[in-house]
PDB file of C-alpha atoms and ligand atoms in Angstrom:
ATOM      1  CA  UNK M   1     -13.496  12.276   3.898  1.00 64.00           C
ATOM      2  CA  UNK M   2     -12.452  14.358   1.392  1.00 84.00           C
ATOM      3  CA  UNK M   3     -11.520  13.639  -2.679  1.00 91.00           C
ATOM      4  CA  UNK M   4      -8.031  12.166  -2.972  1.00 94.00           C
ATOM      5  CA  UNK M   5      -5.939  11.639  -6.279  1.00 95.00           C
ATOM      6  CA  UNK M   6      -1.836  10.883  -6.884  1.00 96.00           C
ATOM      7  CA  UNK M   7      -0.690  13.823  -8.365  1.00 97.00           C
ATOM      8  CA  UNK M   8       3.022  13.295  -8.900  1.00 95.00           C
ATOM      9  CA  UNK M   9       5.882  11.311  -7.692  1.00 95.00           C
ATOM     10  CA  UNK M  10       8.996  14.131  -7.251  1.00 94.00           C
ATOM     11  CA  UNK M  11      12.525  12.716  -7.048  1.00 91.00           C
ATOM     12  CA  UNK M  12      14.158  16.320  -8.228  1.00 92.00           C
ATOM     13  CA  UNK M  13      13.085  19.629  -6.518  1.00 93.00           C
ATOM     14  CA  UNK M  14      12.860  21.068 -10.017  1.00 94.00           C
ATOM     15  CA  UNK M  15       9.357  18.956 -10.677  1.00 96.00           C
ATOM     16  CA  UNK M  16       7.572  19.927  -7.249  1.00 96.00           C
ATOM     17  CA  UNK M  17       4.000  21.030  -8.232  1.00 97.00           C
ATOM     18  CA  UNK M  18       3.639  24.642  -9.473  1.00 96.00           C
ATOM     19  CA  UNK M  19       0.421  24.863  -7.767  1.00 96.00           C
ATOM     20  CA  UNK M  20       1.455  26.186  -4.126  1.00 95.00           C
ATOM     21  CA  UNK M  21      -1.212  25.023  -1.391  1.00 96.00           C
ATOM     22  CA  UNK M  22      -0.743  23.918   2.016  1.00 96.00           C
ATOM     23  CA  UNK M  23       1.421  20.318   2.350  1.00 97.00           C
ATOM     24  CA  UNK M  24       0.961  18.043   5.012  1.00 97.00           C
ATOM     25  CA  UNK M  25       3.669  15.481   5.288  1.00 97.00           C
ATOM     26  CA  UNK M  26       4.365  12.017   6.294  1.00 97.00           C
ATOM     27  CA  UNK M  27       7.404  11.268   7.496  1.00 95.00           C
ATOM     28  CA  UNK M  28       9.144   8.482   9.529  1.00 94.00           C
ATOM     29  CA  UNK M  29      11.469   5.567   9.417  1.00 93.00           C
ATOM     30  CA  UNK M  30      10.957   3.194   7.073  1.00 90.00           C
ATOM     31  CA  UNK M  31       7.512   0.831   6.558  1.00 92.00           C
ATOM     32  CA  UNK M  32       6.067   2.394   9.984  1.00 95.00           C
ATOM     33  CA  UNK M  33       2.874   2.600   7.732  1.00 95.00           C
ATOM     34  CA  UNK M  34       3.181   5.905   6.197  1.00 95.00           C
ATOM     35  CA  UNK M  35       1.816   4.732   2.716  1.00 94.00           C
ATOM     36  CA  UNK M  36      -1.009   2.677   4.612  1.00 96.00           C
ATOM     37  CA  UNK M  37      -2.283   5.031   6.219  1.00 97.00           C
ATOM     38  CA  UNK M  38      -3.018   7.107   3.419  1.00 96.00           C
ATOM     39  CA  UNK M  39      -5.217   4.350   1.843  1.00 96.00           C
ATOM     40  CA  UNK M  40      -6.785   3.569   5.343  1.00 97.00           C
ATOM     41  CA  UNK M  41      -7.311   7.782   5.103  1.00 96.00           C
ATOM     42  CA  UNK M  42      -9.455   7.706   2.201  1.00 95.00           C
ATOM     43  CA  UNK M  43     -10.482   4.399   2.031  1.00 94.00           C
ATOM     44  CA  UNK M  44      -8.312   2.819  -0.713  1.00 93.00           C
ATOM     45  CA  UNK M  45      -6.193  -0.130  -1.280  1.00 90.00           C
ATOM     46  CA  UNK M  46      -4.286   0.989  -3.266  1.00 91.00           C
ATOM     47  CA  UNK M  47      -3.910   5.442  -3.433  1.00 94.00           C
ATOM     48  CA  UNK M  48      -0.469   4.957  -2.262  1.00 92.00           C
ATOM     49  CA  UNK M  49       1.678   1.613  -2.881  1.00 90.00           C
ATOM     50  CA  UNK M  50       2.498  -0.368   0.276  1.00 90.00           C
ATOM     51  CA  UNK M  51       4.838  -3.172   1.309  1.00 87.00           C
ATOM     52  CA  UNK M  52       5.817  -5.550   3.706  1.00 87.00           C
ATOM     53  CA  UNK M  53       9.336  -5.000   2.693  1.00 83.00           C
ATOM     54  CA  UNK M  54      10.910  -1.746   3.763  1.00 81.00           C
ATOM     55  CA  UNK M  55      11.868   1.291   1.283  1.00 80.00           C
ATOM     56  CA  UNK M  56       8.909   1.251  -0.692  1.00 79.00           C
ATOM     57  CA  UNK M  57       7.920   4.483  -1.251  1.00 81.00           C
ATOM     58  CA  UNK M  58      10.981   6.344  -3.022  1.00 82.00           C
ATOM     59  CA  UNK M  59      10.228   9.711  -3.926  1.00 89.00           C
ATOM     60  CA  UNK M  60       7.886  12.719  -2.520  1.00 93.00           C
ATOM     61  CA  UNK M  61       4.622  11.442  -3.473  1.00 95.00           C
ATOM     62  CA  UNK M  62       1.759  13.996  -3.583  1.00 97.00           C
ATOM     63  CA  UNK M  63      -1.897  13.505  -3.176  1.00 97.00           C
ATOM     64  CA  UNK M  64      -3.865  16.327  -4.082  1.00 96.00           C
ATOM     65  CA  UNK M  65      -6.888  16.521  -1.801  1.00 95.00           C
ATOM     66  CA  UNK M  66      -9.865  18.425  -3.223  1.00 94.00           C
ATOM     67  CA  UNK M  67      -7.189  20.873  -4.321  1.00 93.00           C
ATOM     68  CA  UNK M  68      -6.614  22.539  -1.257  1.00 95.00           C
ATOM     69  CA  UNK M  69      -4.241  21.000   0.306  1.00 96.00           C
ATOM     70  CA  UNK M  70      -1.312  18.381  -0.637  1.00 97.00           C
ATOM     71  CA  UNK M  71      -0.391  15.184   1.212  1.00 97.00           C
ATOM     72  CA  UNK M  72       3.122  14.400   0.765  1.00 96.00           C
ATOM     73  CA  UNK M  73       3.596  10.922   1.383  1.00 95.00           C
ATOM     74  CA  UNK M  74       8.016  10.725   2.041  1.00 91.00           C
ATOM     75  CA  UNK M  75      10.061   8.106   1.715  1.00 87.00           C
ATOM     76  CA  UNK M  76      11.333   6.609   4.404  1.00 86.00           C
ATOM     77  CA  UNK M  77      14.209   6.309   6.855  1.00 78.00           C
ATOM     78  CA  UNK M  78      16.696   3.899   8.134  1.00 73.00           C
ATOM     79  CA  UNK M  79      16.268   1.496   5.996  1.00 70.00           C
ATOM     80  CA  UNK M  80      19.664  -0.934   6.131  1.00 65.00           C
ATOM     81  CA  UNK M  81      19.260  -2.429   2.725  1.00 70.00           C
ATOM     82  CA  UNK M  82      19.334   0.933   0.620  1.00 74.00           C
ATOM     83  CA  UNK M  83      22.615   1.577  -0.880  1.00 80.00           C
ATOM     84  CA  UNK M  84      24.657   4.651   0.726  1.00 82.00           C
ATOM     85  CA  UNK M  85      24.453   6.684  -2.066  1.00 83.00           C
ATOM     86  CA  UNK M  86      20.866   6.037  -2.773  1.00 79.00           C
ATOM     87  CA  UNK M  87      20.812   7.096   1.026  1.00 79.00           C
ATOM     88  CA  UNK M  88      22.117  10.042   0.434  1.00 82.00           C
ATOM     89  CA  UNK M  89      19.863  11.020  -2.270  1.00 81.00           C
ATOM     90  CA  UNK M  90      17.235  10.603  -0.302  1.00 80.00           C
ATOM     91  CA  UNK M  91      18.422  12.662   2.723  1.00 82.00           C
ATOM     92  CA  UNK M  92      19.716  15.613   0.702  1.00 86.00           C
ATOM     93  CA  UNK M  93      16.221  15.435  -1.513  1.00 88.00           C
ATOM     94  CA  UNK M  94      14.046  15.162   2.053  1.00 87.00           C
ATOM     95  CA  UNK M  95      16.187  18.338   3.349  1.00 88.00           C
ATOM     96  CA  UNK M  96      16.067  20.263   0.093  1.00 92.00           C
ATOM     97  CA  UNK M  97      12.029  19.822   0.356  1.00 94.00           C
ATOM     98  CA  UNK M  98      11.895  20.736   3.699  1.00 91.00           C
ATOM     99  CA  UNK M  99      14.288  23.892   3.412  1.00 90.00           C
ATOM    100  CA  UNK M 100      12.625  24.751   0.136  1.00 93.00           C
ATOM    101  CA  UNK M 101      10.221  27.681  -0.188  1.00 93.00           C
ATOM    102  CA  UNK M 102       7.102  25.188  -0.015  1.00 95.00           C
ATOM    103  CA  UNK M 103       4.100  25.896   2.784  1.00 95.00           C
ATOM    104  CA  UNK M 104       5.112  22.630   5.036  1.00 96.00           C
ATOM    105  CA  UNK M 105       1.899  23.274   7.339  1.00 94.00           C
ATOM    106  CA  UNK M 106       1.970  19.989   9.191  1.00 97.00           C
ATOM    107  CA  UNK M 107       3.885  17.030   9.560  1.00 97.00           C
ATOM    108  CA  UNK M 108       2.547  13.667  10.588  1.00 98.00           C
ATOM    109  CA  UNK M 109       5.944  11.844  11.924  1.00 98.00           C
ATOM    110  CA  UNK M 110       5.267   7.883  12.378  1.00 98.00           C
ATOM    111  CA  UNK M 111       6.390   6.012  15.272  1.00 98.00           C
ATOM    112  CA  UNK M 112       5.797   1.932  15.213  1.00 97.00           C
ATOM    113  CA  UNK M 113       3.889   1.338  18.303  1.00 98.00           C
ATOM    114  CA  UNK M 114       6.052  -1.441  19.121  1.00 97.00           C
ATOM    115  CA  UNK M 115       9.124   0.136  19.279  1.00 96.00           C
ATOM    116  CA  UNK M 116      10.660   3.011  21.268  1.00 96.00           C
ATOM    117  CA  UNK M 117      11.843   6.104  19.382  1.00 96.00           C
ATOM    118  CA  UNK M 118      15.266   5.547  17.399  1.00 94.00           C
ATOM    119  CA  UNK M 119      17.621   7.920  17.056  1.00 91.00           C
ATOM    120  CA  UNK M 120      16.441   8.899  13.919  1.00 88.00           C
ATOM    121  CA  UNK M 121      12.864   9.842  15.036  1.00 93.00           C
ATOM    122  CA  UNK M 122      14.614  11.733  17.677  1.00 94.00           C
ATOM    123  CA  UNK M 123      16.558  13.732  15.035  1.00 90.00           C
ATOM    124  CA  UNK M 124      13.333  14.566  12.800  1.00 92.00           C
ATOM    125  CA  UNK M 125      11.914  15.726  15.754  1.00 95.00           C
ATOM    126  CA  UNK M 126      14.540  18.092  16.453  1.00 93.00           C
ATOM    127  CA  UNK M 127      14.479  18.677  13.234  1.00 91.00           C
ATOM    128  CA  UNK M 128      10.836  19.532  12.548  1.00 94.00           C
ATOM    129  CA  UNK M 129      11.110  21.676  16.000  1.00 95.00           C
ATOM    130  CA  UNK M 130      13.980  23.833  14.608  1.00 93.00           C
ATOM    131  CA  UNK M 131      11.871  24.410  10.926  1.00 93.00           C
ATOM    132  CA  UNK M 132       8.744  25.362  13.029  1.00 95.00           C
ATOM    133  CA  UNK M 133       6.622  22.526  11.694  1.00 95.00           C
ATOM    134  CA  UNK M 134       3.751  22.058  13.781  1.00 96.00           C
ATOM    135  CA  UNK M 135       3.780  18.354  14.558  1.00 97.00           C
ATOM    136  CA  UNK M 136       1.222  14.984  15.171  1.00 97.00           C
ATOM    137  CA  UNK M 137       3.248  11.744  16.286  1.00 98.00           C
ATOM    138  CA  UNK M 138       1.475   8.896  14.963  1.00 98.00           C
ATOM    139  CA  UNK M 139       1.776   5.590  16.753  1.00 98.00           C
ATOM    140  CA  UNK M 140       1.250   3.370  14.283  1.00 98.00           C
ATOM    141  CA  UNK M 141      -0.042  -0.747  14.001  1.00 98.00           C
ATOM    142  CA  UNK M 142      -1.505  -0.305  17.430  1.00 98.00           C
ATOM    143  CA  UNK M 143      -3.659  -3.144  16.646  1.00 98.00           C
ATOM    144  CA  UNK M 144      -0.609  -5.403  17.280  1.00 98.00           C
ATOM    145  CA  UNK M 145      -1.255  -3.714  21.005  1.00 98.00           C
ATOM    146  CA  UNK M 146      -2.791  -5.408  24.330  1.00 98.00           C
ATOM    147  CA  UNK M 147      -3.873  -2.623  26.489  1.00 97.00           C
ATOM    148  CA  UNK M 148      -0.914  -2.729  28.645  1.00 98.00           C
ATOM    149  CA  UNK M 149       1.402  -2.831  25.600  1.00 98.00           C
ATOM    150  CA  UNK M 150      -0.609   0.525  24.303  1.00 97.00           C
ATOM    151  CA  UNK M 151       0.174   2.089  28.057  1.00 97.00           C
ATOM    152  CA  UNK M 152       3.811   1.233  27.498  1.00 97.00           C
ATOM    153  CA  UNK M 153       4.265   2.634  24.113  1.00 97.00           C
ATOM    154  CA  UNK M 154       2.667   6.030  25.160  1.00 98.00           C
ATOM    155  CA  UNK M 155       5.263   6.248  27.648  1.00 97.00           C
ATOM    156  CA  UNK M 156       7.829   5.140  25.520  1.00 96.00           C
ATOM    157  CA  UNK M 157       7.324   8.157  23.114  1.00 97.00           C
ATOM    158  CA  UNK M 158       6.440  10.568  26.275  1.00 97.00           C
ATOM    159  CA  UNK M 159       9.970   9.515  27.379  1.00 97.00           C
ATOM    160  CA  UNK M 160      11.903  11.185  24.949  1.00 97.00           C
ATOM    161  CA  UNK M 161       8.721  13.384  23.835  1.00 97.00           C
ATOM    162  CA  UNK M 162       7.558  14.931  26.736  1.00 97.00           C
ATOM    163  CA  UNK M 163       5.557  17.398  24.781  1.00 96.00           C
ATOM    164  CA  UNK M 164       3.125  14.905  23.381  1.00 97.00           C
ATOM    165  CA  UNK M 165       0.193  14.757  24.895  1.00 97.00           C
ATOM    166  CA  UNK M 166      -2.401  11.546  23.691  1.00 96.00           C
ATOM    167  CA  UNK M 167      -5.614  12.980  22.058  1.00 89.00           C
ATOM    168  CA  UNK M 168      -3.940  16.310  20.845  1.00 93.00           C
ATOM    169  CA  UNK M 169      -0.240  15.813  19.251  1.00 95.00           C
ATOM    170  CA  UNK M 170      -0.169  11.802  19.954  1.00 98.00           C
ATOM    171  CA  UNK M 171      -2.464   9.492  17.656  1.00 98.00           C
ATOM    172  CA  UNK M 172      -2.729   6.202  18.240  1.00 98.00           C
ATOM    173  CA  UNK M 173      -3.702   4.513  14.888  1.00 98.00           C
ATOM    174  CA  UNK M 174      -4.033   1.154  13.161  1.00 98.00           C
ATOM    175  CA  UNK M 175      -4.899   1.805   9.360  1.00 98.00           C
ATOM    176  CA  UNK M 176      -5.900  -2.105   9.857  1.00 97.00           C
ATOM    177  CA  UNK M 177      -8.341  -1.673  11.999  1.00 97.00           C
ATOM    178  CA  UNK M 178      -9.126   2.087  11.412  1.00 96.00           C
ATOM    179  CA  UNK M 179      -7.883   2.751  14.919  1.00 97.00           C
ATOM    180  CA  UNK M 180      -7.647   6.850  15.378  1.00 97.00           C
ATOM    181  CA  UNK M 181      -9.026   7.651  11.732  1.00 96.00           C
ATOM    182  CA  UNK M 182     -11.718   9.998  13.292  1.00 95.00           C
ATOM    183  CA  UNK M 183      -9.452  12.192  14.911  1.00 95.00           C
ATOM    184  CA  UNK M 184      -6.824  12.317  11.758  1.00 96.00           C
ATOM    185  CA  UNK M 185      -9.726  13.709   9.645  1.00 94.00           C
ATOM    186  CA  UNK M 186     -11.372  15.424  12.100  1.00 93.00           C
ATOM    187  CA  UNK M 187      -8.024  17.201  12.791  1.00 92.00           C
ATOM    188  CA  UNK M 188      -7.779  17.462   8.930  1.00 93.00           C
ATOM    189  CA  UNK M 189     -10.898  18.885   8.692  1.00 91.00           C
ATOM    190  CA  UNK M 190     -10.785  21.848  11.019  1.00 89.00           C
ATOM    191  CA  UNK M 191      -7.638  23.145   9.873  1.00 88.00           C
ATOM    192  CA  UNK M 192      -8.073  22.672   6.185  1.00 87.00           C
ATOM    193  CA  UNK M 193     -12.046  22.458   5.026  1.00 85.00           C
ATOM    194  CA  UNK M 194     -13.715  24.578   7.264  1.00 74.00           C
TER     195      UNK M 194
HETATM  196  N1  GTP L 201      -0.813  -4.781  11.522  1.00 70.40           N
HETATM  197  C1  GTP L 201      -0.653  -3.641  10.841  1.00 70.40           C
HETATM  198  N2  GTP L 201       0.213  -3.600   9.801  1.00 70.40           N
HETATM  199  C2  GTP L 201       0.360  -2.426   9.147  1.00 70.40           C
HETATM  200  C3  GTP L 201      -0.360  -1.262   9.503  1.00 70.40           C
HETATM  201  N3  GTP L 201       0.015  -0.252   8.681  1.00 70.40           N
HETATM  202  C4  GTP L 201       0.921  -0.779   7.847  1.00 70.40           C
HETATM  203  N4  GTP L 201       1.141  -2.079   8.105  1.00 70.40           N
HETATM  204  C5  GTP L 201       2.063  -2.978   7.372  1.00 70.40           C
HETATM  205  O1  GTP L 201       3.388  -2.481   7.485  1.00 70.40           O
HETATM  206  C6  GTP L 201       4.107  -2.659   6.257  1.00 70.40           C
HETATM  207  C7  GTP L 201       4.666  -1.341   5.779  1.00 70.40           C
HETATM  208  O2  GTP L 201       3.606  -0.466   5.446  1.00 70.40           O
HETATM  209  P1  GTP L 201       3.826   0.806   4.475  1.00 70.40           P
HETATM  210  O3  GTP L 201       2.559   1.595   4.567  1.00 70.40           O
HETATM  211  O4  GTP L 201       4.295   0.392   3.132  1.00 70.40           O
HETATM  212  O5  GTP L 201       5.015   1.554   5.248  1.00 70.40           O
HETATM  213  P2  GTP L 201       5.800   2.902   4.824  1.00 70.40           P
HETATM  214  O6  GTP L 201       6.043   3.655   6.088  1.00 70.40           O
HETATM  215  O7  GTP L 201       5.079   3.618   3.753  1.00 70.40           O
HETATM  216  O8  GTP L 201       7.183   2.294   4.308  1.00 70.40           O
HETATM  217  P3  GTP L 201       8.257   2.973   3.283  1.00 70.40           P
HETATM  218  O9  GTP L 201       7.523   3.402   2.064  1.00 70.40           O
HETATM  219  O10 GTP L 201       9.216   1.875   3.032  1.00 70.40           O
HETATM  220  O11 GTP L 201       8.884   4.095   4.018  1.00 70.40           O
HETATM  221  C8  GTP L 201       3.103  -3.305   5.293  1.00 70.40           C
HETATM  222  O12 GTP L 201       3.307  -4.686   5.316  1.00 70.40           O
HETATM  223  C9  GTP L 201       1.761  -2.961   5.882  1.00 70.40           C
HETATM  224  O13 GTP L 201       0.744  -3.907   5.580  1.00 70.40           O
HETATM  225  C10 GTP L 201      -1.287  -1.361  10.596  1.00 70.40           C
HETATM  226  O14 GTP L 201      -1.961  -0.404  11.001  1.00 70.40           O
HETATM  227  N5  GTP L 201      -1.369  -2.568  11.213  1.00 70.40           N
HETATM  228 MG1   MG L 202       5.682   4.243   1.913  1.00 70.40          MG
END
């Protein structure tokens, strides 16, 4: 894969990179494995922090890769143990980005493997739908999957994402077990490094 390197973290619109490329995000609820699978990505331990406690990653975190495109690593989601306000500062800064004048080419939206879509991944969808974001679901930790399991968590997302379709918008992926790297950078690769 290609050359990655933390650029910035941004927790005010006003410090977003001046440099405009292409930005591929990572969004989701909160410690679905966004932050891992960056490392897992471009083999690293530690590119992006992780932890086994939610509401890690707190601000837009770019990765610059090979300066051509940007990975924005979000914070997020859902996570009960954030204060309201600090909530709200999240949301309105997530929005803000999203609205903003930046090329959003791609999102990669994490779903944990183990559980079926929450009401929040069923609003970024919407979401993502309405801004025209071209979209890859990621079901994540799939090594924590017996085959049946897998099964049931593809229809589990095909339930209230009906578009998905496994191989083309729906990844499965274990940044554990490298699970679905392949097809990330391959994907990566043909729309960004040809
Ligand atoms: N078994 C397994 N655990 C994983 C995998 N990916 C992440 N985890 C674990 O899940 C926890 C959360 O991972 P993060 O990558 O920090 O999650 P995040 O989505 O970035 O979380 P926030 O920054 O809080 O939004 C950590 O304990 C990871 O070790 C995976 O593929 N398999
Ligand atoms: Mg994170």
């Amino acid at each position: 894969m290609k050359n990655a390197r933390f650029l910035k973290s941004v927790f005010h619109l006003k410090d977003l990179p001046k440099l405009k490329l292409p930005e591929v995000i990572l969004c989701g609820r909160s410690n679905v494995g966004k932050s891992s699978f960056l490392n897992s990505i471009f083999n690293s331990k530690n590119l992006a922090k992780t932890s086994s406690s939610p509401g890690k990653t707190r601000s837009l975190n770019y990765y610059s890769i090979d300066e051509k495109i940007y990975l924005v690593d979000l914070p997020g989601f859902g996570y009960a143990k954030v204060s309201e306000s600090e909530k709200r500062n999240w949301e309105k800064l997530i929005n803000d980005y999203l609205k903003s004048d930046r090329d959003v080419s791609l999102a990669f939206h994490f779903v944990d493997s183990r559980h079926k879509p929450f009401d929040l991944d069923i609003a970024l969808n919407n979401y993502l739908r309405e801004l025209e974001i071209p979209y890859y679901v990621i079901l994540s930790k799939v090594d924590k999957l017996n085959q049946k399991e897998k099964s049931q968590a593809i229809k589990n997302v095909n339930e209230y994402f009906p578009e998905l379709l496994l191989g083309e918008n729906l990844i499965l992926y274990s940044s554990m077990k490298g699970i679905g790297k392949k097809e990330v950078v391959r994907n990566l690769d043909t729309l960004y490094f040809r």
